[in-house]
Every structure is written in C-alpha cells, then in structure tokens.
Amino acid sequence: MKEQTDLNPSEYRTFRQVIPAMSIPLASIFGSGFLVIVPVLVSSVGAYAVLAMLVVSLVAFQAGAVVRHNIIYAEPVLAAKENRMALMVERLSSLALVAAYVVSVCLYIHILSSFVL
C-alpha cells in the first residue's frame, strides 16, 4: 500500500474530484439494485422483506470491502504483470462478470414483463 508521502503530487485528488466519481456509479447501483431486489424479496420473504433488504445491504457492503481491498493490494500486483496466476484469475473474473450481466439483464426482462403483463 502506498503511503501518503510516496504519492506524486499529480496523483493527489481533491474531495470534489473524488465524490462525483464515487456517487454517480453508486447512485446507479443503488437505484438498479433496489428496483430489482425489492420485488424479488417481497415475493419470496413477504413481511420479512425489510430485514432481508438489510441483510442484502450488509452483504453488499462486505463485497465493497473486498473490492476496496483488491484496489489497494491486487492492482499493483496486476500492474507489475509478474504473477501469472493473478493475471489468469483476473481474466477469468471478466468471464464471471459477463455471466453476471446476462443474469442481470434476464432478471430485468422478467421484472419488466411482470409489470407489463
């Protein structure tokens, strides 16, 4: 992990530069996520949907912790291109992301069709 003193001055970011980069994707993820997950939870757990949404939010926060950890520790390893196993896992994760997008689109289509029909 880089110490604050090791950073080049051109790498410093102000709070105003960082917030739009974080908040716009975060708002999109929250909007899409709640749009998709709330009807699914209501139909599957009924009155416990609020509690289930809290659990989903906690799991999502922990997934974010994994992403933050990877940005700090794994990105420098990948940038060095010395660890072949890390590079292979990163490429395989791209395939997993494609599969996740396909499932997400199918879920959106299913939810849209339930509102239309």
GROMACS .gro file of C-alpha atoms in nm:
model
  117
    1MET     CA    1   0.000   0.000   0.000
    2LYS     CA    2   0.130   0.344  -0.087
    3GLU     CA    3   0.193   0.575   0.198
    4GLN     CA    4   0.061   0.927   0.159
    5THR     CA    5   0.418   1.058   0.137
    6ASP     CA    6   0.504   0.822  -0.153
    7LEU     CA    7   0.243   0.974  -0.383
    8ASN     CA    8   0.340   1.200  -0.666
    9PRO     CA    9   0.165   1.539  -0.627
   10SER     CA   10  -0.011   1.476  -0.960
   11GLU     CA   11  -0.173   1.166  -0.802
   12TYR     CA   12  -0.346   1.363  -0.526
   13ARG     CA   13  -0.720   1.400  -0.570
   14THR     CA   14  -0.937   1.657  -0.401
   15PHE     CA   15  -1.259   1.568  -0.227
   16ARG     CA   16  -1.456   1.743  -0.502
   17GLN     CA   17  -1.283   1.531  -0.768
   18VAL     CA   18  -1.348   1.204  -0.590
   19ILE     CA   19  -1.713   1.247  -0.486
   20PRO     CA   20  -1.866   1.259  -0.839
   21ALA     CA   21  -1.659   0.958  -0.939
   22MET     CA   22  -1.800   0.765  -0.643
   23SER     CA   23  -2.152   0.897  -0.610
   24ILE     CA   24  -2.278   0.869  -0.967
   25PRO     CA   25  -2.198   0.497  -1.008
   26LEU     CA   26  -2.313   0.434  -0.652
   27ALA     CA   27  -2.648   0.601  -0.718
   28SER     CA   28  -2.690   0.394  -1.032
   29ILE     CA   29  -2.610   0.073  -0.847
   30PHE     CA   30  -2.848   0.156  -0.562
   31GLY     CA   31  -3.128   0.253  -0.800
   32SER     CA   32  -3.093  -0.057  -1.011
   33GLY     CA   33  -3.037  -0.283  -0.715
   34PHE     CA   34  -3.340  -0.167  -0.523
   35LEU     CA   35  -3.554  -0.176  -0.837
   36VAL     CA   36  -3.462  -0.540  -0.889
   37ILE     CA   37  -3.426  -0.679  -0.539
   38VAL     CA   38  -3.727  -0.528  -0.360
   39PRO     CA   39  -3.995  -0.704  -0.571
   40VAL     CA   40  -3.798  -1.029  -0.551
   41LEU     CA   41  -3.770  -1.004  -0.172
   42VAL     CA   42  -4.135  -0.912  -0.125
   43SER     CA   43  -4.247  -1.212  -0.329
   44SER     CA   44  -4.003  -1.451  -0.163
   45VAL     CA   45  -3.997  -1.349   0.205
   46GLY     CA   46  -4.310  -1.135   0.238
   47ALA     CA   47  -4.323  -0.947   0.567
   48TYR     CA   48  -3.953  -1.006   0.629
   49ALA     CA   49  -3.854  -0.809   0.316
   50VAL     CA   50  -3.718  -0.515   0.518
   51LEU     CA   51  -3.498  -0.744   0.726
   52ALA     CA   52  -3.388  -0.928   0.412
   53MET     CA   53  -3.303  -0.594   0.247
   54LEU     CA   54  -3.087  -0.508   0.547
   55VAL     CA   55  -2.903  -0.840   0.508
   56VAL     CA   56  -2.858  -0.778   0.135
   57SER     CA   57  -2.719  -0.431   0.212
   58LEU     CA   58  -2.472  -0.574   0.464
   59VAL     CA   59  -2.357  -0.838   0.216
   60ALA     CA   60  -2.317  -0.567  -0.048
   61PHE     CA   61  -2.110  -0.356   0.193
   62GLN     CA   62  -1.882  -0.654   0.257
   63ALA     CA   63  -1.849  -0.712  -0.118
   64GLY     CA   64  -1.745  -0.347  -0.143
   65ALA     CA   65  -1.481  -0.411   0.123
   66VAL     CA   66  -1.341  -0.690  -0.095
   67VAL     CA   67  -1.331  -0.455  -0.395
   68ARG     CA   68  -1.158  -0.184  -0.191
   69HIS     CA   69  -0.903  -0.439  -0.067
   70ASN     CA   70  -0.836  -0.555  -0.423
   71ILE     CA   71  -0.788  -0.200  -0.546
   72ILE     CA   72  -0.529  -0.136  -0.277
   73TYR     CA   73  -0.341  -0.469  -0.285
   74ALA     CA   74  -0.418  -0.659  -0.606
   75GLU     CA   75  -0.398  -0.378  -0.861
   76PRO     CA   76  -0.024  -0.320  -0.805
   77VAL     CA   77   0.036  -0.695  -0.849
   78LEU     CA   78  -0.164  -0.696  -1.172
   79ALA     CA   79   0.011  -0.384  -1.299
   80ALA     CA   80   0.351  -0.548  -1.247
   81LYS     CA   81   0.239  -0.845  -1.465
   82GLU     CA   82   0.472  -1.077  -1.277
   83ASN     CA   83   0.221  -1.309  -1.110
   84ARG     CA   84   0.072  -1.530  -1.385
   85MET     CA   85  -0.186  -1.683  -1.152
   86ALA     CA   86  -0.320  -1.340  -1.056
   87LEU     CA   87  -0.345  -1.243  -1.424
   88MET     CA   88  -0.531  -1.566  -1.505
   89VAL     CA   89  -0.775  -1.517  -1.218
   90GLU     CA   90  -0.835  -1.160  -1.333
   91ARG     CA   91  -0.917  -1.277  -1.686
   92LEU     CA   92  -1.149  -1.548  -1.553
   93SER     CA   93  -1.324  -1.291  -1.337
   94SER     CA   94  -1.408  -1.098  -1.654
   95LEU     CA   95  -1.593  -1.406  -1.780
   96ALA     CA   96  -1.780  -1.427  -1.450
   97LEU     CA   97  -1.875  -1.062  -1.490
   98VAL     CA   98  -2.018  -1.133  -1.836
   99ALA     CA   99  -2.229  -1.413  -1.689
  100ALA     CA  100  -2.348  -1.182  -1.411
  101TYR     CA  101  -2.454  -0.919  -1.667
  102VAL     CA  102  -2.650  -1.180  -1.862
  103VAL     CA  103  -2.831  -1.289  -1.545
  104SER     CA  104  -2.897  -0.925  -1.456
  105VAL     CA  105  -3.047  -0.848  -1.798
  106CYS     CA  106  -3.265  -1.160  -1.776
  107LEU     CA  107  -3.386  -1.050  -1.434
  108TYR     CA  108  -3.468  -0.700  -1.564
  109ILE     CA  109  -3.663  -0.850  -1.854
  110HIS     CA  110  -3.852  -1.078  -1.615
  111ILE     CA  111  -3.942  -0.790  -1.383
  112LEU     CA  112  -4.042  -0.567  -1.674
  113SER     CA  113  -4.263  -0.841  -1.816
  114SER     CA  114  -4.431  -0.890  -1.478
  115PHE     CA  115  -4.528  -0.522  -1.473
  116VAL     CA  116  -4.645  -0.518  -1.835
  117LEU     CA  117  -4.845  -0.842  -1.830
   0.00000   0.00000   0.00000
